[in-house]
XYZ file of C-alpha atoms in Angstrom:
503
model
C 11.087 -74.163 -22.977
C 12.679 -70.983 -22.495
C 9.716 -69.240 -24.418
C 7.279 -70.789 -21.833
C 9.325 -69.643 -19.009
C 9.563 -66.189 -20.408
C 5.711 -65.853 -20.711
C 5.302 -67.150 -17.253
C 7.555 -64.508 -16.024
C 5.528 -61.786 -17.960
C 2.348 -62.884 -16.664
C 3.480 -63.213 -13.062
C 4.958 -59.534 -13.490
C 1.357 -58.280 -14.382
C -0.714 -60.492 -12.091
C 1.452 -60.610 -8.896
C 0.586 -56.850 -8.055
C -3.104 -57.335 -8.360
C -3.147 -60.637 -6.415
C -0.945 -59.360 -3.613
C -3.032 -56.051 -3.115
C -5.740 -57.997 -1.715
C -3.913 -58.550 1.707
C -2.096 -56.217 4.005
C 1.082 -58.235 3.351
C 0.257 -57.927 -0.370
C 0.062 -54.241 -0.134
C 3.395 -53.917 1.371
C 4.822 -56.137 -1.204
C 3.075 -54.172 -4.041
C 4.715 -50.994 -2.867
C 8.030 -52.629 -2.783
C 7.439 -54.087 -6.124
C 6.810 -50.740 -7.660
C 9.801 -49.345 -5.990
C 11.865 -52.000 -7.574
C 10.295 -51.253 -10.767
C 11.020 -47.436 -10.597
C 14.664 -48.158 -9.790
C 15.159 -48.972 -13.492
C 14.256 -45.401 -14.574
C 15.618 -42.151 -14.341
C 13.379 -39.405 -12.663
C 13.054 -35.694 -12.402
C 11.820 -34.035 -9.291
C 9.803 -30.735 -9.159
C 9.072 -28.915 -5.982
C 5.952 -26.698 -5.534
C 6.340 -24.670 -2.388
C 3.505 -22.944 -0.701
C 5.141 -19.479 -0.627
C 7.719 -17.771 -3.105
C 10.637 -15.840 -1.965
C 8.442 -12.778 -1.489
C 6.427 -14.861 0.984
C 3.380 -14.516 -1.346
C 1.239 -17.601 -1.678
C 1.946 -19.827 -4.448
C -1.453 -20.423 -6.368
C -0.245 -23.682 -7.999
C 0.338 -25.009 -4.537
C -3.289 -24.423 -3.680
C -4.442 -26.107 -6.902
C -2.277 -29.101 -6.457
C -3.432 -29.529 -2.867
C -7.270 -29.392 -4.267
C -6.309 -31.961 -7.011
C -4.492 -34.495 -4.809
C -7.227 -34.572 -2.244
C -9.628 -35.640 -5.099
C -7.848 -38.424 -6.743
C -8.539 -42.017 -5.295
C -4.819 -42.805 -4.542
C -4.780 -40.110 -2.038
C -7.434 -42.214 0.028
C -5.239 -45.263 -0.436
C -2.296 -43.784 1.361
C -1.371 -45.287 4.726
C -2.380 -42.108 6.661
C -5.212 -39.825 5.553
C -6.640 -36.963 7.643
C -10.479 -36.839 7.801
C -12.627 -33.707 8.459
C -16.270 -33.082 8.303
C -17.721 -30.685 5.672
C -17.827 -27.065 6.498
C -21.439 -26.764 5.232
C -22.692 -30.291 5.697
C -22.036 -32.271 8.707
C -22.312 -35.601 6.849
C -19.674 -34.408 4.162
C -16.265 -35.957 4.764
C -13.306 -34.405 3.307
C -9.843 -36.328 2.733
C -6.723 -34.500 3.301
C -3.352 -36.111 2.641
C -0.845 -36.532 5.514
C 2.583 -35.247 5.468
C 5.449 -37.457 4.206
C 3.220 -39.913 2.349
C 4.002 -40.895 -1.137
C 1.160 -41.834 -3.533
C 0.867 -42.399 -7.216
C -1.170 -40.934 -9.845
C -1.695 -41.913 -13.548
C -1.826 -39.647 -16.508
C -1.870 -40.572 -20.330
C -0.578 -43.981 -19.509
C 2.410 -42.761 -17.372
C 2.845 -43.056 -13.454
C 3.962 -40.130 -11.453
C 4.271 -39.912 -7.660
C 3.561 -37.223 -5.172
C 4.878 -36.610 -1.849
C 3.749 -33.900 0.679
C 6.563 -32.325 2.505
C 6.165 -29.291 5.018
C 4.748 -26.474 3.074
C 5.910 -28.211 0.011
C 4.916 -30.818 -2.713
C 7.258 -32.796 -4.536
C 6.498 -34.239 -8.097
C 8.417 -37.390 -9.199
C 8.072 -38.087 -12.888
C 10.214 -40.297 -15.340
C 12.631 -38.209 -17.062
C 12.026 -39.695 -20.450
C 8.316 -38.805 -20.308
C 8.476 -35.333 -18.896
C 8.260 -33.593 -22.319
C 5.465 -35.568 -23.171
C 3.270 -35.312 -20.330
C 4.462 -32.585 -17.835
C 2.930 -29.476 -19.321
C -0.548 -31.145 -20.112
C -0.439 -32.812 -16.645
C -0.194 -29.430 -15.011
C -2.959 -28.118 -17.094
C -5.013 -31.031 -16.114
C -4.435 -30.176 -12.464
C -5.485 -26.665 -13.026
C -8.674 -27.827 -14.890
C -9.692 -30.150 -12.126
C -8.886 -27.700 -9.263
C -11.018 -25.086 -10.974
C -14.056 -27.253 -11.199
C -13.717 -28.324 -7.547
C -13.671 -24.518 -6.571
C -16.579 -23.808 -8.724
C -18.634 -26.546 -7.098
C -17.737 -25.571 -3.422
C -17.563 -21.885 -3.880
C -16.008 -21.962 -0.297
C -15.170 -18.358 1.040
C -12.304 -18.257 3.561
C -11.651 -15.714 6.273
C -7.954 -14.776 6.947
C -6.618 -13.103 9.934
C -3.204 -11.774 10.322
C -1.096 -13.610 12.924
C 1.713 -12.041 15.005
C 4.961 -11.400 13.109
C 6.863 -14.649 13.686
C 9.772 -14.791 11.220
C 10.230 -18.628 11.793
C 6.839 -19.238 10.525
C 5.944 -19.126 6.853
C 3.105 -16.746 6.169
C 1.150 -14.231 8.158
C -2.275 -15.242 7.265
C -4.045 -17.968 8.940
C -7.587 -19.005 7.360
C -10.752 -20.686 8.450
C -14.078 -21.279 6.248
C -16.004 -18.186 6.251
C -19.614 -19.484 6.864
C -21.257 -16.130 8.035
C -25.094 -16.413 7.019
C -25.554 -12.651 6.194
C -26.186 -11.465 2.835
C -26.560 -8.069 1.295
C -30.387 -8.452 1.320
C -30.384 -8.955 5.132
C -28.695 -5.736 5.710
C -30.309 -2.941 7.536
C -29.971 -0.274 4.783
C -32.616 0.858 2.163
C -33.590 -1.636 -0.311
C -33.017 0.622 -3.178
C -29.686 1.226 -2.029
C -28.830 -2.374 -1.572
C -29.608 -2.971 -5.397
C -27.254 0.044 -6.143
C -24.368 -1.753 -4.154
C -25.287 -5.112 -5.965
C -25.082 -3.324 -9.394
C -21.838 -1.570 -8.504
C -20.255 -4.884 -7.487
C -21.394 -6.802 -10.563
C -20.106 -3.962 -12.693
C -16.837 -4.128 -11.122
C -16.595 -7.896 -11.718
C -16.851 -7.309 -15.405
C -14.532 -4.397 -15.772
C -10.969 -5.753 -16.096
C -10.472 -4.527 -19.618
C -12.046 -1.082 -18.714
C -9.630 -0.515 -15.920
C -6.732 -1.608 -17.770
C -7.574 0.806 -20.835
C -7.704 3.514 -18.109
C -4.214 2.597 -16.725
C -5.864 1.889 -13.373
C -5.380 -1.122 -11.070
C -8.511 -3.320 -11.181
C -9.786 -2.747 -7.702
C -12.560 -0.769 -5.619
C -12.830 0.646 -2.322
C -15.680 1.126 0.039
C -16.113 3.359 3.265
C -18.910 1.924 5.598
C -19.504 4.669 8.342
C -22.214 4.843 11.067
C -22.485 4.276 14.742
C -21.786 0.703 16.462
C -24.467 -1.740 15.983
C -25.956 -0.563 12.630
C -24.812 -3.568 10.585
C -21.551 -2.667 9.004
C -19.704 -5.988 9.575
C -22.567 -8.085 8.401
C -22.916 -6.030 5.411
C -19.121 -6.701 4.640
C -20.039 -10.446 5.047
C -22.796 -10.228 2.598
C -20.510 -8.441 0.001
C -17.977 -11.258 0.317
C -20.567 -13.972 -0.156
C -22.158 -11.964 -3.003
C -18.926 -11.861 -5.032
C -17.362 -15.270 -3.557
C -14.354 -13.496 -2.466
C -12.015 -14.361 0.267
C -11.875 -11.908 3.212
C -8.736 -10.725 4.625
C -9.406 -9.036 7.977
C -6.624 -6.786 8.795
C -5.754 -6.116 12.593
C -3.670 -2.988 12.542
C -2.601 -3.647 16.159
C -0.572 -6.424 15.198
C 1.322 -4.680 12.579
C 4.835 -3.368 13.532
C 5.115 -0.646 10.972
C 4.721 0.558 7.542
C 6.922 -2.133 5.916
C 5.094 -4.895 7.856
C 1.774 -3.546 6.542
C 3.194 -3.703 2.893
C 4.402 -7.350 3.470
C 1.098 -8.166 4.714
C -0.572 -6.778 1.619
C 1.962 -8.654 -0.699
C 0.665 -11.906 0.824
C -2.827 -11.421 -0.074
C -4.384 -12.882 -3.263
C -6.548 -11.856 -6.036
C -10.166 -12.157 -5.836
C -10.264 -11.082 -2.376
C -11.933 -8.648 0.009
C -9.374 -6.803 2.302
C -11.021 -5.249 5.263
C -9.873 -2.819 7.955
C -12.701 -2.117 10.644
C -12.682 0.881 12.973
C -9.930 2.776 10.855
C -11.081 6.097 12.622
C -9.868 4.573 15.886
C -6.323 4.058 14.523
C -6.150 7.276 12.867
C -7.535 9.602 15.415
C -6.114 7.653 18.613
C -2.929 6.719 16.902
C -3.331 3.302 18.357
C -0.976 1.620 15.827
C 2.575 1.592 14.771
C 1.551 2.284 11.104
C 1.812 6.015 10.074
C -0.775 7.998 8.222
C 1.522 7.973 5.093
C 1.667 3.993 5.437
C -2.036 3.679 5.488
C -2.457 5.876 2.523
C 0.077 3.784 0.628
C -1.907 0.845 1.748
C -5.076 2.168 0.268
C -3.820 3.253 -3.290
C 0.049 3.417 -3.310
C 2.429 1.584 -5.413
C 2.263 -1.346 -3.348
C -1.610 -1.803 -3.927
C -0.849 -2.786 -7.465
C 0.747 -6.099 -6.270
C -2.665 -7.955 -7.012
C -5.887 -7.229 -8.867
C -9.443 -7.851 -8.694
C -9.525 -6.777 -5.067
C -12.339 -4.820 -3.211
C -10.956 -2.855 0.059
C -13.355 -2.063 2.640
C -12.945 0.218 5.520
C -15.395 1.054 8.636
C -15.531 4.222 10.606
C -18.030 5.274 13.153
C -17.770 8.973 11.810
C -16.129 10.776 9.080
C -15.921 14.030 10.751
C -12.533 13.414 12.413
C -10.886 11.661 9.526
C -8.167 13.382 7.382
C -9.579 14.456 4.190
C -6.865 13.006 2.293
C -8.034 9.647 3.279
C -11.452 10.012 2.104
C -10.729 11.460 -1.424
C -11.935 9.625 -4.655
C -9.430 7.009 -5.607
C -8.786 6.064 -2.146
C -12.438 5.697 -1.327
C -14.815 4.961 -4.196
C -17.994 4.447 -2.440
C -19.329 5.837 0.667
C -22.160 3.930 2.389
C -23.920 5.410 5.532
C -25.327 3.071 8.154
C -27.740 5.196 10.334
C -29.401 4.422 13.506
C -32.809 2.934 13.371
C -35.855 4.842 12.096
C -39.519 3.877 11.593
C -38.755 2.532 8.176
C -35.848 0.267 9.299
C -37.954 -0.575 12.328
C -40.786 -2.106 10.218
C -38.247 -4.090 8.251
C -36.951 -5.501 11.529
C -40.254 -6.237 12.727
C -41.031 -8.192 9.463
C -37.802 -10.292 9.475
C -37.550 -10.944 13.330
C -41.038 -11.059 14.213
C -42.941 -11.923 10.999
C -45.328 -8.900 11.034
C -45.834 -6.141 8.575
C -48.460 -4.127 10.800
C -49.439 -4.010 14.225
C -51.758 -1.797 16.529
C -48.695 -0.487 18.110
C -46.916 0.613 15.031
C -48.296 4.217 15.372
C -47.092 4.603 18.830
C -43.679 3.383 17.788
C -43.648 5.764 14.843
C -44.634 8.881 16.989
C -41.654 8.025 19.437
C -39.271 8.037 16.418
C -40.606 11.520 15.256
C -39.536 12.877 18.534
C -35.963 11.935 17.788
C -35.664 9.044 19.748
C -33.662 6.195 18.325
C -31.707 2.838 18.842
C -29.252 1.054 16.704
C -30.660 -1.916 14.658
C -28.661 -4.339 16.763
C -30.448 -3.070 19.906
C -33.763 -3.328 18.570
C -33.012 -6.660 16.841
C -31.927 -8.157 20.007
C -35.106 -7.043 21.924
C -37.060 -8.700 19.203
C -35.000 -11.871 19.228
C -35.544 -12.041 23.034
C -39.216 -11.745 22.648
C -39.815 -13.344 19.337
C -42.554 -15.666 20.866
C -44.831 -12.604 21.487
C -44.671 -9.776 18.863
C -46.891 -7.760 21.119
C -44.448 -8.063 24.252
C -41.615 -7.379 21.803
C -43.004 -4.161 20.531
C -43.820 -2.847 24.051
C -40.223 -3.641 25.075
C -38.916 -1.615 22.033
C -41.376 1.302 22.961
C -39.975 1.361 26.629
C -36.403 1.197 25.211
C -37.097 4.050 22.863
C -38.578 6.176 25.546
C -35.886 5.616 27.930
C -33.400 6.606 25.201
C -35.553 9.804 24.513
C -35.798 10.747 28.063
C -32.053 10.390 28.641
C -31.217 12.386 25.435
C -33.662 15.206 26.524
C -32.226 15.148 30.075
C -28.801 15.529 28.662
C -29.884 18.272 26.485
C -31.404 20.052 29.403
C -28.386 19.901 31.477
C -26.298 21.307 28.662
C -28.639 24.056 28.200
C -28.812 24.880 31.808
C -25.104 24.831 31.764
C -24.762 27.471 28.915
C -27.346 29.542 30.727
C -25.009 30.329 33.448
C -23.335 33.071 31.255
C -26.169 35.694 31.858
C -28.842 36.891 34.334
C -32.359 38.192 33.864
C -34.654 39.567 36.632
C -38.444 38.714 35.994
C -41.510 40.844 36.806
C -41.947 38.949 40.136
C -38.401 39.916 41.220
C -37.067 36.311 40.847
C -33.708 36.270 39.198
C -33.344 33.969 36.318
C -30.365 32.870 34.408
C -30.286 33.172 30.795
C -27.725 33.366 28.123
C -29.116 34.638 24.811
C -26.267 33.118 22.554
C -26.038 29.979 24.724
C -29.772 29.173 24.441
C -29.874 29.870 20.655
C -26.876 27.495 20.135
C -28.483 24.936 22.140
C -31.733 25.149 19.967
C -29.629 25.044 16.875
C -27.778 22.008 18.112
C -31.060 20.489 18.924
C -32.210 21.150 15.367
C -29.232 19.487 14.010
C -29.847 16.543 16.097
C -33.491 16.371 14.927
C -32.164 16.315 11.398
C -29.604 13.747 12.216
C -32.101 11.343 13.739
C -35.177 12.065 11.674
C -37.508 9.545 10.097
C -37.455 10.461 6.556
C -34.788 8.959 4.403
C -33.124 10.348 1.259
C -30.678 9.031 -1.021
C -27.918 11.133 -2.776
C -25.942 9.663 -5.548
C -23.072 11.648 -7.035
C -22.708 9.940 -10.636
C -19.538 11.819 -11.398
C -17.496 10.564 -8.449
C -19.269 7.320 -8.088
C -19.963 8.123 -4.391
C -23.312 7.065 -2.814
C -24.309 8.704 0.401
C -27.504 7.807 2.473
C -28.495 10.439 4.960
C -31.484 11.395 7.183
C -33.563 14.312 7.109
C -36.934 16.071 8.062
C -39.670 16.988 5.560
C -39.863 20.597 4.275
C -42.929 21.106 6.726
C -41.137 20.175 9.586
C -38.139 22.313 8.860
C -40.512 25.242 8.387
C -41.932 24.575 11.848
C -38.448 24.255 13.510
C -37.312 27.465 11.775
C -40.530 29.386 13.178
C -39.675 28.151 16.546
C -35.964 29.204 16.496
C -37.033 32.661 15.214
C -39.797 33.184 17.839
C -37.503 32.274 20.529
C -34.695 34.560 19.147
C -37.286 37.574 19.131
C -38.463 36.921 22.605
C -34.761 36.803 24.010
C -33.990 40.037 22.115
C -36.594 41.993 23.963
C -34.984 40.995 27.494
C -33.053 43.946 29.186
C -29.794 42.308 29.924
C -29.014 44.958 32.328
C -31.757 43.472 34.674
C -34.318 46.339 34.638
C -36.589 44.927 31.938
C -39.152 42.097 31.447
C -39.613 39.240 29.243
C-alpha cells in the first residue's frame, strides 16, 4: 500500500505541471510549483552588468541579450515587448521586459534569468555550477554569434549630453542607410582601391601586431559640401559591417570627456568626426588641438582594436599639418565638384541614360570651368526624372548661371585690383590698369580652371599609403593658358606707366 501511494505521488509530481500549464490558473500554479521545487536547492547568482567600472560596454551583456531573446521561454514570459524588424516590416522581434524571471535548460539542468535595469542576473544551482557554467556561457557566445552573423545589423551610435546619472554616453539606432561604396560619386577605379584597402585591413591583425602597431586605420575625406562624403562613409560601414560612432564634438566638455567617450566604443567599429576643420579653425569646441591629436593616435586610441577612424573636412588648406601627417591620417580621399565624367555617371544612375543629344553642350559648359556639386545636379535630376531632356536642360541652365556668377565675381575682383594704376589711351580716355593686379588675376583664374577642369587624374603614393584624386587640364590646354598669360604680360609691359605712352 505504501509503495502504491509513493508511485502515485511521483506520477503526480511529474504530470501535474503539464496538466496545470494548459490553463491560466494552471500556469500560475506551475510557477509556484517550480518555486517550491527550487526552495530545496542552494543557488549561486551571477550578475552581468551592461557597463564595467570604466563605463565600457560589457560584450557579454550584449551576447546574453541576443541569446535570451531567441529562446522559447522568453516568449512565454508574462510581459514581452514586440518590435517590427528593422529591414523587414513583417519580421517581429521579441525583447524581454524588465523584472521578468524565465527559465532555460542546458545539459539537463534548469537555470533562471532575470532582467533588471542594465543588468542580467543568472540563477544556477550551486551543485551544478562547476558542471555547466563554463560550457553554458560558451553556448551563449556561439548562439549569439550565429544570430549576429545572420542579421548583419549595423548600428549608428551618437553621443548624448554628459549626464553622470545615466549609464553610458552612446545612444544607438539601427543604421539602415542605403548607400554603398559603388554608389559614391568618385572614380570607379578609385572605389576599387578603397575596397581593396579595407579588405586588406580586415585581414591584417597579425601584421599590425608584428609591427607593434594598434590595429586601426584612418581616412580623411575632403572636398566641398554636397560631394558625397557622408554617403561614402555609410558605404564603407556597410561594406565592413562595422557599427558607426558619430562623434558630435559640440557636446564634448573637454579633452578628458573625449577620452572617456572613446573608451566606451567597441572593436569592429567606425569612428566618424565630420567637419573637423570647423572645430579646428573656428575653435568651436572645448577640446584642444592636443586632445584631438591624442584622440586620433595617442595612447588612448589603443583602448580597442579593429577600428576605422574617418574624418571629413571641406579643405585641407587651413588644417594644421600635424593633424594630417601619416600615422594620424593613413588615406586621403578627395571629393571634387562634379565634372563631365561624374555628370554622366549621375545621368546613368538617376535618369537611366548613357548618351543624349544634349551631352556635348553639357561637356562644353564644363570645359569653361562651370561646375556644381553632385548633390545639386542629383537633386535636379530627381526632380525631373520623368523627362531626361527637361532634366538635362535644367542642369545646363544651372551650370550657365553658376558660370556667369563665377565670371562676374572674377570681373569685379579684377576691376577692384586695377584701381592701383592709371593708363591714358590714344583717344585721351583714361583707363585704370594695374600690371601686377591683372597678372595675378589671370594666374588666379588659371588656378581655378585647373581646380575645376574636366580631366581627372589619380595619384597614389605607395610609400605612405595615401591616395589623392585631383582634377587638372590636359597638356594642350595648359600650353594655351601659358601662351595667353605670356602674351598679356608682354602687352602690359609695353604700357607707359607715366601716362604718356600707348598700348
